[in-house]
mmCIF file of C-alpha atoms in Angstrom:
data_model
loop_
_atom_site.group_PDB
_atom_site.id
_atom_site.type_symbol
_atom_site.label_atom_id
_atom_site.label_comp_id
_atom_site.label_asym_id
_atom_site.label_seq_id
_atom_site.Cartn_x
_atom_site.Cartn_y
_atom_site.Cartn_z
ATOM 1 C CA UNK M 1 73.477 -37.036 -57.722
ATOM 2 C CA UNK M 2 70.839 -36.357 -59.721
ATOM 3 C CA UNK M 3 69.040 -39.506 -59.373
ATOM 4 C CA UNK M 4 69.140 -39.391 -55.346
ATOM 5 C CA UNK M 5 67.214 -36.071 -56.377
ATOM 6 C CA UNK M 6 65.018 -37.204 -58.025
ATOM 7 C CA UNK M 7 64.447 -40.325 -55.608
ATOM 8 C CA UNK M 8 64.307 -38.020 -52.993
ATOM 9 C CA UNK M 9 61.677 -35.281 -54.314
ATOM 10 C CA UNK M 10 59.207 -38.443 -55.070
ATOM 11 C CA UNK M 11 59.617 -39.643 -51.550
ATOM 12 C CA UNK M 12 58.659 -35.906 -50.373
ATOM 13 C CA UNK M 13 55.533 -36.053 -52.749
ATOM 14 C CA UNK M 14 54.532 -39.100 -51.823
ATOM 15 C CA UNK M 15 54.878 -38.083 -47.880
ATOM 16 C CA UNK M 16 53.038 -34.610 -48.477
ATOM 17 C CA UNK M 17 50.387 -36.708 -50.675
ATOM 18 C CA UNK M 18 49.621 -38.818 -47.713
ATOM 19 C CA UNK M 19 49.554 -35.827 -45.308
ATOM 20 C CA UNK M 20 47.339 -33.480 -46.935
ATOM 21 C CA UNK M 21 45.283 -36.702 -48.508
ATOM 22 C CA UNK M 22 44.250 -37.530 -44.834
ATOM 23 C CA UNK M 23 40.762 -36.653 -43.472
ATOM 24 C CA UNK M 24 40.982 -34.289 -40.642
ATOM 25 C CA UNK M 25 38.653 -33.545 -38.463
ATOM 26 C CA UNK M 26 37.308 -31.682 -34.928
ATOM 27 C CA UNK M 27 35.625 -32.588 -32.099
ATOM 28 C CA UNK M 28 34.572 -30.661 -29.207
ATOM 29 C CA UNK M 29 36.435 -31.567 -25.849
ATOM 30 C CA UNK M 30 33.864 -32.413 -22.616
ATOM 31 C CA UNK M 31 33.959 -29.562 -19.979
ATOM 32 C CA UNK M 32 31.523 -30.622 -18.215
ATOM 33 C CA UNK M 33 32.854 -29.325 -13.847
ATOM 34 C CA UNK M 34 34.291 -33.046 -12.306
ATOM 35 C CA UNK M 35 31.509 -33.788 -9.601
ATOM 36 C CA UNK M 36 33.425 -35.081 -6.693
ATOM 37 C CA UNK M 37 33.275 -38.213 -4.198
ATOM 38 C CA UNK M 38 30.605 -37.637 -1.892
ATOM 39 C CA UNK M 39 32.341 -37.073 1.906
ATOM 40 C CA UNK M 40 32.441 -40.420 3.171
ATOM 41 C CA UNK M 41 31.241 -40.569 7.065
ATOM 42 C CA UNK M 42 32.509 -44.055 8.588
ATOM 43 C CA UNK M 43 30.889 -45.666 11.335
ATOM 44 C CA UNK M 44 32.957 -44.811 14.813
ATOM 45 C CA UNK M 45 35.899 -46.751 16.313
ATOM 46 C CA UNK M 46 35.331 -48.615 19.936
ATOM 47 C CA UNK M 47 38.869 -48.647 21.431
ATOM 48 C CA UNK M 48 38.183 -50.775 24.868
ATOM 49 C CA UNK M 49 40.468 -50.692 28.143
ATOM 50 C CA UNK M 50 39.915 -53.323 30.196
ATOM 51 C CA UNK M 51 40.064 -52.479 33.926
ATOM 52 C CA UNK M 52 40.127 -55.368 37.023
ATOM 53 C CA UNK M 53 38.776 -53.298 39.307
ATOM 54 C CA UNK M 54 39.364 -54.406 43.384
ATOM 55 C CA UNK M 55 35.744 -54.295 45.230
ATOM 56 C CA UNK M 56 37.071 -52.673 48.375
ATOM 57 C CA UNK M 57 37.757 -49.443 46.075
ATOM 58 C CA UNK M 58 34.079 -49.427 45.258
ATOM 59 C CA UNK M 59 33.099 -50.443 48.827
ATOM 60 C CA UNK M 60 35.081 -47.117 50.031
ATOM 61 C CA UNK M 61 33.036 -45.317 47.618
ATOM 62 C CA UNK M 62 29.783 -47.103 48.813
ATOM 63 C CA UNK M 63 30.495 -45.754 52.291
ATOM 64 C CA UNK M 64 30.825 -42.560 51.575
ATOM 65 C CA UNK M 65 27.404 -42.525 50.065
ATOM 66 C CA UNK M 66 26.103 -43.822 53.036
ATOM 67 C CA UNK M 67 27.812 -40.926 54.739
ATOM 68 C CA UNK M 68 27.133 -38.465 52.721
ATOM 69 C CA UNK M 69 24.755 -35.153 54.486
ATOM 70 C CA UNK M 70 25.528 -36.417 57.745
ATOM 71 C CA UNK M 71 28.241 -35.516 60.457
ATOM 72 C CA UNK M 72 31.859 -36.332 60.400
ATOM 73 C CA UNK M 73 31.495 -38.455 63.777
ATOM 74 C CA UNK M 74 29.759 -41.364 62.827
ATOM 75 C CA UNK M 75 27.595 -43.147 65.388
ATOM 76 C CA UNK M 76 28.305 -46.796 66.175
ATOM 77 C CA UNK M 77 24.739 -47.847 64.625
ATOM 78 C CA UNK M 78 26.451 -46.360 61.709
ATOM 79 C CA UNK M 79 29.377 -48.540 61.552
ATOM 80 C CA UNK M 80 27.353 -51.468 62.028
ATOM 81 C CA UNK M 81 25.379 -50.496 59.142
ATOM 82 C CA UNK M 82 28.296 -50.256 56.913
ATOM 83 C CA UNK M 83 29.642 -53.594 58.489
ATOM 84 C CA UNK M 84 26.020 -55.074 57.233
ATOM 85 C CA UNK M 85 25.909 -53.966 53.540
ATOM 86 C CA UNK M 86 29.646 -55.420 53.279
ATOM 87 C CA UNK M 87 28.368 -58.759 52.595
ATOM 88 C CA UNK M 88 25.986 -57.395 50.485
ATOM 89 C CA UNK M 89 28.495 -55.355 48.337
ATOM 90 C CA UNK M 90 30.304 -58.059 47.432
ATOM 91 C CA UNK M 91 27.492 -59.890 45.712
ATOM 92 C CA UNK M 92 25.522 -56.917 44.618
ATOM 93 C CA UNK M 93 28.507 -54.418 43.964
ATOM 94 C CA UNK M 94 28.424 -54.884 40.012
ATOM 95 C CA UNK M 95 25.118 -53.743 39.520
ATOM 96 C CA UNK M 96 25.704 -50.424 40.732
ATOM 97 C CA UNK M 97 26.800 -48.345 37.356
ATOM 98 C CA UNK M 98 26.659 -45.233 38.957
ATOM 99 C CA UNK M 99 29.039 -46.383 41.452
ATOM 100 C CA UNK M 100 31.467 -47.986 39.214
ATOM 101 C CA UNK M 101 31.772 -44.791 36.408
ATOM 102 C CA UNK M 102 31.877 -42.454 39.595
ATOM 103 C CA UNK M 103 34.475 -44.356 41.553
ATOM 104 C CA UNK M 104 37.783 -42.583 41.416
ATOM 105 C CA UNK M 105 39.453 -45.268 40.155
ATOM 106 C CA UNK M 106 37.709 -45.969 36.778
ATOM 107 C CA UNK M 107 37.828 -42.501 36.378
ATOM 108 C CA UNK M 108 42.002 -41.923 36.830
ATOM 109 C CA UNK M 109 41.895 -45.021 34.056
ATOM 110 C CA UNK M 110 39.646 -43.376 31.358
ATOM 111 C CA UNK M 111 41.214 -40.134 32.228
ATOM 112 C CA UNK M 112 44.669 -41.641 31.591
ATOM 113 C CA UNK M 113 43.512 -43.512 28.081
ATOM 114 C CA UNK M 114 42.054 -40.122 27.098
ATOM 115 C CA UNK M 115 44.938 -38.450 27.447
ATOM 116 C CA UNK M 116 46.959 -41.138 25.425
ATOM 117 C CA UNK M 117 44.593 -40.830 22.332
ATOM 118 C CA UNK M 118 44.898 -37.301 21.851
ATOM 119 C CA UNK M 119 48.427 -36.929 20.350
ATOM 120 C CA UNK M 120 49.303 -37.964 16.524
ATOM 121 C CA UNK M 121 51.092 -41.812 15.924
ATOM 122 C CA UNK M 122 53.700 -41.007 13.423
ATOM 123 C CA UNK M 123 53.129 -43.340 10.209
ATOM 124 C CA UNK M 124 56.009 -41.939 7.927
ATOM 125 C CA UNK M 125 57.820 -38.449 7.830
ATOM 126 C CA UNK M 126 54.877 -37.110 6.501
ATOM 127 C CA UNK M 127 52.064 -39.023 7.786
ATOM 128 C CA UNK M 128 50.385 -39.491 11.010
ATOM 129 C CA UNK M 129 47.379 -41.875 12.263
ATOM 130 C CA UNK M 130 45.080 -39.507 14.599
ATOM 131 C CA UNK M 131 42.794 -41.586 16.874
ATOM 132 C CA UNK M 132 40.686 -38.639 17.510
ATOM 133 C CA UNK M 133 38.453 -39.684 20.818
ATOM 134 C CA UNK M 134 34.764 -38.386 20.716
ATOM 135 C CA UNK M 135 33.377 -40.019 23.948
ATOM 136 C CA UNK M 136 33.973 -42.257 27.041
ATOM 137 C CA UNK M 137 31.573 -44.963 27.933
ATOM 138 C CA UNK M 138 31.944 -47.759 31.130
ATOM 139 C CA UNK M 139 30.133 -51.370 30.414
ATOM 140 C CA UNK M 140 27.491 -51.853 32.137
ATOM 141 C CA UNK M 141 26.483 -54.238 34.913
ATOM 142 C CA UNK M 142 25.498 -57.116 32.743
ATOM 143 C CA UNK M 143 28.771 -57.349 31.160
ATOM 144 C CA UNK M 144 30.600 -57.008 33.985
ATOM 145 C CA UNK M 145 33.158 -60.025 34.569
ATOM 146 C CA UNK M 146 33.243 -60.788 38.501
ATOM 147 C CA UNK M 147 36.310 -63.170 39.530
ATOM 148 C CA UNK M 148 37.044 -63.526 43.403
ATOM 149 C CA UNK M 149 37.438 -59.974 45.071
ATOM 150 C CA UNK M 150 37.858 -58.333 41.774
ATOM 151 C CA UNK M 151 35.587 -58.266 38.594
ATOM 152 C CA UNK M 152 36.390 -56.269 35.180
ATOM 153 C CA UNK M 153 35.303 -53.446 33.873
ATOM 154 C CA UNK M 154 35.541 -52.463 30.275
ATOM 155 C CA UNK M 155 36.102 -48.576 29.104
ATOM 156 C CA UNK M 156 35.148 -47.810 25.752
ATOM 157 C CA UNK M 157 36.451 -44.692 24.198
ATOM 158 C CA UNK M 158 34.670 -44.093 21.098
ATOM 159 C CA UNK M 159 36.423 -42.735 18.524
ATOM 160 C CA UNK M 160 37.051 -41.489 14.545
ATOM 161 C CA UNK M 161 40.727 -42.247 13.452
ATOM 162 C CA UNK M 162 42.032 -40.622 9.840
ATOM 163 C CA UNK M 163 45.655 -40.220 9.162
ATOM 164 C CA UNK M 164 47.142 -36.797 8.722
ATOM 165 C CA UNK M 165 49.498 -35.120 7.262
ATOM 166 C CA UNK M 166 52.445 -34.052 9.940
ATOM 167 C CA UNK M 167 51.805 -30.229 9.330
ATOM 168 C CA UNK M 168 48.194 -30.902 10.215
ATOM 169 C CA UNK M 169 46.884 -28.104 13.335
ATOM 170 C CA UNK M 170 46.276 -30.310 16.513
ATOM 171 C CA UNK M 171 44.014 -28.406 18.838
ATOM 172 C CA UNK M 172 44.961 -29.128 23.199
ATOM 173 C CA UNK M 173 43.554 -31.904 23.982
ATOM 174 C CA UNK M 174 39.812 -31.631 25.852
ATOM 175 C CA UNK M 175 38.888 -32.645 29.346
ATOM 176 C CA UNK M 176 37.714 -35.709 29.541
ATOM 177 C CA UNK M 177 33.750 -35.998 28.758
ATOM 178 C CA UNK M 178 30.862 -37.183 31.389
ATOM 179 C CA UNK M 179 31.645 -40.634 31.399
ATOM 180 C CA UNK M 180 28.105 -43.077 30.643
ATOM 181 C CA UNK M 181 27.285 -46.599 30.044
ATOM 182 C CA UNK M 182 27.053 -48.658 26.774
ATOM 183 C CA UNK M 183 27.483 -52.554 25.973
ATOM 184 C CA UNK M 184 31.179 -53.009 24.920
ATOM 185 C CA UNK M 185 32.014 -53.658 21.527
ATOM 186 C CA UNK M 186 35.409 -53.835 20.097
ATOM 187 C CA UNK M 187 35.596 -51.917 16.638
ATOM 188 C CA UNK M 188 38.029 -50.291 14.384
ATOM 189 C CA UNK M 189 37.111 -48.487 11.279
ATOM 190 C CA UNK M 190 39.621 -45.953 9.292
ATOM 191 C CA UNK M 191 39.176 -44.864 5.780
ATOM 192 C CA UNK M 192 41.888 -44.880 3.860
ATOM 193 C CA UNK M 193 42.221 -43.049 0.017
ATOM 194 C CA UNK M 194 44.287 -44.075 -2.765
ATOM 195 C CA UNK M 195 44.750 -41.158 -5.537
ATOM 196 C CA UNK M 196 45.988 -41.630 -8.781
ATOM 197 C CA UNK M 197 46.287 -38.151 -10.523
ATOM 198 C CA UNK M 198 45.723 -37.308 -13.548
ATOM 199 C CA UNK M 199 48.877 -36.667 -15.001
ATOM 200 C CA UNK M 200 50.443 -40.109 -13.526
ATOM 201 C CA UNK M 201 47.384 -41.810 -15.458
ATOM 202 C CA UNK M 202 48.117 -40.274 -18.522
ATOM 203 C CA UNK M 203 51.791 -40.633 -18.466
ATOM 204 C CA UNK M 204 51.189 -44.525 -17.615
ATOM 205 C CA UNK M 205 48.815 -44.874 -20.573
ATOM 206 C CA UNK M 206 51.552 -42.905 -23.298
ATOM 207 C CA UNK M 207 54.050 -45.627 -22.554
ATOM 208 C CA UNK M 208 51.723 -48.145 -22.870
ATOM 209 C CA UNK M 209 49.605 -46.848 -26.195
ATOM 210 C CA UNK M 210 52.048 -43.905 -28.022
ATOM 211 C CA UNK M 211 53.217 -45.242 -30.654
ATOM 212 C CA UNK M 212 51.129 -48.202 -31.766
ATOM 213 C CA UNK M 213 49.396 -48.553 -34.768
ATOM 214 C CA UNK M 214 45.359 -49.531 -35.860
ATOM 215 C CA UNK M 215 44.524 -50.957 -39.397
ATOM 216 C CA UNK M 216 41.399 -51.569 -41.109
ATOM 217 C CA UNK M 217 41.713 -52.766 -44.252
ATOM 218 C CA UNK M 218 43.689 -50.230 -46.554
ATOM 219 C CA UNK M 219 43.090 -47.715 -43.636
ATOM 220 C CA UNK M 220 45.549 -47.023 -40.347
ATOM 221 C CA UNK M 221 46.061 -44.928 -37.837
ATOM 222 C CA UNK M 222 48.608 -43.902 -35.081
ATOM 223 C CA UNK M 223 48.125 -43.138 -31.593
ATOM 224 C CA UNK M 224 50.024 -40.204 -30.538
ATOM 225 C CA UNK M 225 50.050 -37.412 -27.538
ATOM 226 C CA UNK M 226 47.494 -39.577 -24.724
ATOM 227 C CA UNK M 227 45.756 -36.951 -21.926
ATOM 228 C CA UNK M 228 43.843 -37.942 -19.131
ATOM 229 C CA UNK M 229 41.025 -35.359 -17.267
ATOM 230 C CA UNK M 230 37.433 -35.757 -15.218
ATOM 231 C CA UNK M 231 34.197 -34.257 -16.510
ATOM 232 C CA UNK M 232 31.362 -34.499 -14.705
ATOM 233 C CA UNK M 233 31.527 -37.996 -13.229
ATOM 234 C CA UNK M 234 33.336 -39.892 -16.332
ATOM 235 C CA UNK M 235 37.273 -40.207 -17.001
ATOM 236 C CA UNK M 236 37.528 -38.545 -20.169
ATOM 237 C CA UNK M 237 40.992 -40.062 -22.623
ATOM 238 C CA UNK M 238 42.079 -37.485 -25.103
ATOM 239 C CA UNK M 239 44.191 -39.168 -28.059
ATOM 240 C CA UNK M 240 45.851 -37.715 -31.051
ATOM 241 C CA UNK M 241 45.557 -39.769 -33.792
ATOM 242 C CA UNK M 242 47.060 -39.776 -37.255
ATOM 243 C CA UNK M 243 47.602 -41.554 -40.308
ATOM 244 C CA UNK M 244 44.495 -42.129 -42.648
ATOM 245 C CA UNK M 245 42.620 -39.384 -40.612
ATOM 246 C CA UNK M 246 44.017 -36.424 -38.659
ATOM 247 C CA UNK M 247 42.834 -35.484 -35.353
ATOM 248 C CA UNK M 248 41.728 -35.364 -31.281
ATOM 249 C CA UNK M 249 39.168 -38.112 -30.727
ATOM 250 C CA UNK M 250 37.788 -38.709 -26.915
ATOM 251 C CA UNK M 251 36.824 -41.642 -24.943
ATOM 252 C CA UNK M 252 35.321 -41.481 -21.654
ATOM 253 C CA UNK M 253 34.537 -44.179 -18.560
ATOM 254 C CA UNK M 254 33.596 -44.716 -15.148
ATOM 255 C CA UNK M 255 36.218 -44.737 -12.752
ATOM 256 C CA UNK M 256 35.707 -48.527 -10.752
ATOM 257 C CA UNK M 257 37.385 -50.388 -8.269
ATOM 258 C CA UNK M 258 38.081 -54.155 -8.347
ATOM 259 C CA UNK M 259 38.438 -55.662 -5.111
ATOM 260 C CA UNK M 260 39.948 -58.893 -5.977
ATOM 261 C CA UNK M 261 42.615 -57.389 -8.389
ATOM 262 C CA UNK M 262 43.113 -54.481 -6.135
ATOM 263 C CA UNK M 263 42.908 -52.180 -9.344
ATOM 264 C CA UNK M 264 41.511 -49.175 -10.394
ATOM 265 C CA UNK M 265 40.282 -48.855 -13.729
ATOM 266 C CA UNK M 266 38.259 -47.610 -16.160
ATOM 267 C CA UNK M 267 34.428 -49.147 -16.907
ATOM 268 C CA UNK M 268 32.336 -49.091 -19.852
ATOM 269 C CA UNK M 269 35.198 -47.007 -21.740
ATOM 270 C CA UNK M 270 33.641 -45.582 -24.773
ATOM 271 C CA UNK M 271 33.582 -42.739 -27.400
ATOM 272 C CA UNK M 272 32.323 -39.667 -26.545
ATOM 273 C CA UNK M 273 29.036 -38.636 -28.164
ATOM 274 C CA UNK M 274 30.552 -36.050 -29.880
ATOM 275 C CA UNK M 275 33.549 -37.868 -31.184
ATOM 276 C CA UNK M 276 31.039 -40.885 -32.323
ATOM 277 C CA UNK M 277 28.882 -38.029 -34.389
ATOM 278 C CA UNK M 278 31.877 -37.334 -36.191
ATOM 279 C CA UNK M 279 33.607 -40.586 -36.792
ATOM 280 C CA UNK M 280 30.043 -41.498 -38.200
ATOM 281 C CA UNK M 281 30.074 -38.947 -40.752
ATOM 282 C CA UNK M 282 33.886 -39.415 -41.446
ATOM 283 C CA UNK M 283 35.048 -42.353 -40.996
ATOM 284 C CA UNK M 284 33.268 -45.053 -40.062
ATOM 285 C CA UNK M 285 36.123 -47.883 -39.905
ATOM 286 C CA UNK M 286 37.316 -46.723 -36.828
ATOM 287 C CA UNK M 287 34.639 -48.399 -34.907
ATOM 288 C CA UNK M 288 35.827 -51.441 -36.172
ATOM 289 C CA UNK M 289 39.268 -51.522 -35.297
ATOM 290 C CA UNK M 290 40.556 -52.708 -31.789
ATOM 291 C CA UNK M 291 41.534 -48.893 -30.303
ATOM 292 C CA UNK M 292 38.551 -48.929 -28.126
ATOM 293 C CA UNK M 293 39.404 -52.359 -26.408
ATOM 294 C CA UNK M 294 42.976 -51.840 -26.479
ATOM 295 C CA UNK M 295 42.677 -48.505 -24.309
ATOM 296 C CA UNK M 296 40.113 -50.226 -22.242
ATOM 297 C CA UNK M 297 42.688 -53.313 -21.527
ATOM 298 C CA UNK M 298 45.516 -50.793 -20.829
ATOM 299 C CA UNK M 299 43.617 -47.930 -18.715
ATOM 300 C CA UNK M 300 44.023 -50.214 -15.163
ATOM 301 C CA UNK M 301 46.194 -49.696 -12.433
ATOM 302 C CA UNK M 302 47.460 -51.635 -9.673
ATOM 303 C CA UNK M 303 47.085 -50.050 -6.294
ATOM 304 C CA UNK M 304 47.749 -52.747 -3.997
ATOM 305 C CA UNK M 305 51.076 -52.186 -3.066
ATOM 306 C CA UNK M 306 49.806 -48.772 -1.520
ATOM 307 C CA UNK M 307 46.886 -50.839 0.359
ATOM 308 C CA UNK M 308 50.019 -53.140 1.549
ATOM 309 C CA UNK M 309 51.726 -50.255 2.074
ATOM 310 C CA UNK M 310 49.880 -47.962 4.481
ATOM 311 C CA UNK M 311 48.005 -51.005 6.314
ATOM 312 C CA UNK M 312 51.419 -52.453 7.622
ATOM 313 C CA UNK M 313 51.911 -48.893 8.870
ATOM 314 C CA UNK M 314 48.760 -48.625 10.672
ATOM 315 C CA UNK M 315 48.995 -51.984 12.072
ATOM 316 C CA UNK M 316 52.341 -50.994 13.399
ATOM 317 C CA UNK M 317 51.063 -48.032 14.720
ATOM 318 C CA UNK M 318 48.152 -49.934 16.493
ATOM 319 C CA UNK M 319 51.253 -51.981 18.241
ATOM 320 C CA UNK M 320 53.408 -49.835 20.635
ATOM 321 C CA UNK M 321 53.510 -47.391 23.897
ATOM 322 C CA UNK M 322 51.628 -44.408 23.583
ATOM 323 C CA UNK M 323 52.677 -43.218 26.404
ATOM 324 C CA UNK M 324 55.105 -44.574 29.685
ATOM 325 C CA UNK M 325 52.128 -46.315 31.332
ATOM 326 C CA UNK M 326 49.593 -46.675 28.111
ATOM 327 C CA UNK M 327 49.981 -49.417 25.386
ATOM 328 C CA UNK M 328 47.670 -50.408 22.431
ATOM 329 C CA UNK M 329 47.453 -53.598 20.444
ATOM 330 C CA UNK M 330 45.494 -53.871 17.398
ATOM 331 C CA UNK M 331 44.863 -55.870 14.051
ATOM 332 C CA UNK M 332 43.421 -54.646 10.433
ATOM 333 C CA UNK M 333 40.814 -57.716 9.454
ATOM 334 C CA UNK M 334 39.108 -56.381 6.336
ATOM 335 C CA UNK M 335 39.701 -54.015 3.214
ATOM 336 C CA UNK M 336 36.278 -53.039 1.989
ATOM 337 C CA UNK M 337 35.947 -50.632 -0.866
ATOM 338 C CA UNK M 338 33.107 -47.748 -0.274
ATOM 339 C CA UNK M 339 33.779 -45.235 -3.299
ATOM 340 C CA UNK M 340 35.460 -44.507 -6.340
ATOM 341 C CA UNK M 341 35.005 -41.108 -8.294
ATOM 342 C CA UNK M 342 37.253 -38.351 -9.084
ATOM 343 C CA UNK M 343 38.571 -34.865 -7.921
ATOM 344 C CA UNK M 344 39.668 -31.669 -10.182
ATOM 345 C CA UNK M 345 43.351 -33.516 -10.378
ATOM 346 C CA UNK M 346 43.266 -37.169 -9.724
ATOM 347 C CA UNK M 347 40.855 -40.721 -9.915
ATOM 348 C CA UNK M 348 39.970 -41.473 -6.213
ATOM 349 C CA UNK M 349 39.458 -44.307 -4.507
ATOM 350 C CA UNK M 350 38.098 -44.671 -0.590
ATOM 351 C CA UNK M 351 38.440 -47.809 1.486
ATOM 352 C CA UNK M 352 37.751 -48.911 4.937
ATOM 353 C CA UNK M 353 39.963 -51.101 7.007
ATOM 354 C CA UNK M 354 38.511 -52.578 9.482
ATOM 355 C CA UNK M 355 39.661 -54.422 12.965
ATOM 356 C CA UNK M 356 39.879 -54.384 16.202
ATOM 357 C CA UNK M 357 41.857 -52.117 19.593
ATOM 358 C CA UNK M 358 42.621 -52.146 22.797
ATOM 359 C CA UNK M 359 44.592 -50.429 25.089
ATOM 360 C CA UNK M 360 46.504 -51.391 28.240
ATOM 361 C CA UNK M 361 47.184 -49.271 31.137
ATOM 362 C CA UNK M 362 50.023 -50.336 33.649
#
C-alpha cells in the first residue's frame, strides 16, 4: 500500500509539473463583421414554344385590315381585291411581324405558355423550381420557317428561374405583357447555392483533427476543441492546443471552389497575424511542425453529391406536363462556378447550370 502511494503521488507531480511547466499564452480572436457574397444577377432564361402556324389564320387577319374603317357591306371591287393579295400572302405573309404577334392565334399560344410558367414545379417537399416569366417575344420574319401552307413561328418567353422554398409567397399571376419581336435563342440559366455552415465545418474538422498530436523535437502539442467562424472575408479556424504550450491559436483562409474536385475548401490557410506575433515571441517551433498543412489538407469538403443531387431534380422538373395541354422538355449542359464567400452562419458557394427549354402546347 504504501508503495502504490508513493508511486502514485510521483505520477501526480510529474503530471502537475508538466501542466503548470507549459507556456501559456493569449491571442486576440478576429471580429472583424463577415462581408457577404455579392447578389449574384444571372443572365435571363429563353424558354421557346414553337408554333406551326396555318397561313389562312393570318390571311383572315390580313382581311380584316383591309376592312378595317370601312362599311360592313363590302363592294365586289373589294372582294376582288382581297382575292388579289391572296397570292401575294402566301409568299409575302412571313414578313409581316405585326401581323403574326397580333393574330389571335399566336396570341391564345403565348397566352397559354404564360399561364403555365407562373405556378411553382415541386423539386422535393420543401423545394420548388419557379420559372418566373418576365417577357414575351415572337421571332421575327427572318427566322421564320415556311413549309407548304404553314411556316413556324417561335415564342420566346424570357425568363429568371430560382428554386424556392414551398412556404415561399406566390403573387397571381400577371396578364400577359405586349408581346414584341426578338431573334430566338434557346437559353437556360439557374443559380444554384451550396451552403456549408459553420457548425457542420467545424464538427467535420474535430473528427478529423481532435485528438492528434504535433512534435518538434523534445516539444508536442495536442489539438483539442476545433471552431469554425467568418471575419471579414477569411474563414477563421479556432484550435485549442495543449501540451508543451497552453492555449487558442487561429488560422484563417479564403473560402475557394474547385471545379474539377467539386470541393469547397479553404486557400492560402494561414496563422493569423496576431497568433503569428505571439508564437514568435513564445514559441517559435510551432511554425515548424506540420499543424498548418495538416489543417489545410483536412479543411475540404465534397459537395458534389448536392450538385448531383439538385440537378437531377431540376432536370426532372424541366421534363413533364405543366399543365393538361402544356409540356416542357429540357437538359442541364454546364456547371459553372461564379462565387464563393461566406454569410454570418455558413461558407457559400453559387453556381450556374446552364441548358436549354422548350415547351409544347397541344
Amino acid at each position: 500500500m504504501f508503495i502504490a502511494r508513493r508511486v502514485a503521488t510521483f505520477f501526480f507531480a510529474a503530471y502537475a509539473l508538466v501542466i503548470f511547466g507549459c507556456a501559456h499564452f493569449t491571442v486576440s480572436a478576429p471580429s472583424a463583421p463577415v462581408k457577404p457574397v455579392a447578389e449574384i444577377i444571372v443572365e435571363d432564361s429563353i424558354i421557346n414554344v414553337p408554333v406551326s402556324l396555318p397561313l389562312n389564320s393570318l390571311e383572315d387577319v390580313a382581311k380584316g385590315l383591309l376592312q378595317m374603317g370601312k362599311g360592313s357591306n363590302r363592294s365586289n371591287d373589294e372582294d376582288a381585291s382581297v382575292g388579289r393579295i391572296r397570292r401575294f400572302l402566301n409568299r409575302q405573309i412571313t414578313k409581316l411581324d405585326d401581323t403574326v404577334v397580333n393574330s389571335d392565334f399566336i396570341r391564345e399560344r403565348a397566352s397559354a405558355a404564360w399561364e403555365a410558367l407562373q405556378y411553382p414545379i415541386p423539386l422535393t417537399d420543401n423545394l420548388a423550381l419557379l420559372l418566373n416569366p418576365q417577357a414575351v417575344h415572337v421571332s421575327p420574319s427572318s427566322a421564320q420557317n415556311e413549309q407548304g401552307d404553314e411556316f413556324t413561328v417561335v415564342i420566346g418567353l424570357v425568363a429568371r428561374p430560382r428554386i424556392i422554398t414551398n412556404n415561399t409567397p406566390h403573387p397571381s399571376a400577371p396578364p400577359v405583357p405586349h408581346l414584341s419581336t426578338a431573334p430566338s435563342e434557346s437559353s437556360f440559366h439557374i443559380a444554384l447555392e451550396s451552403e456549408l455552415s459553420y457548425q457542420f465545418v467545424g464538427s467535420e474538422l474535430a473528427k478529423r483533427l481532435e485528438g492528434q498530436v504535433f512534435t518538434r523535437g523534445d516539444n508536442r502539442i495536442r489539438i483539442g476543441n476545433v471552431k469554425v467562424f467568418g471575419s471579414g472575408e477569411s474563414v477563421i479556424l479556432q484550435l485549442r492546443v495543449t501540451g508543451t504550450i497552453n492555449g487558442t491559436i487561429y488560422l484563417k483562409g479564403t473560402p475557394a471552389y474547385d471545379a474539377l474536385s467539386r470541393r469547397l475548401y479553404i486557400r492560402d490557410l494561414d496563422y493569423t497575424v496576431e497568433t503569428r506575433q505571439v508564437l514568435v515571441k513564445a514559441e517559435d517551433w510551432m511554425f515548424h511542425t506540420r499543424l498548418r498543412k495538416s489543417l489545410e489538407d483536412a479543411a475540404k469538403w465534397d459537395i458534389g453529391n448536392r450538385i448531383d443531387g439538385l440537378s437531377g431534380l431540376l432536370t426532372k422538373a424541366l421534363n413533364r406536363k405543366l399543365t393538361q395541354h402544356v409540356a416542357i422538355s429540357g437538359t442541364i449542359d454546364t456547371i459553372r462556378p461564379v462565387a464563393v464567400g461566406l454569410t454570418d452562419a455558413a461558407l457559400r458557394a453559387v453556381l450556374v447550370l446552364d441548358g436549354a427549354a422548350e415547351l409544347h402546347i397541344f
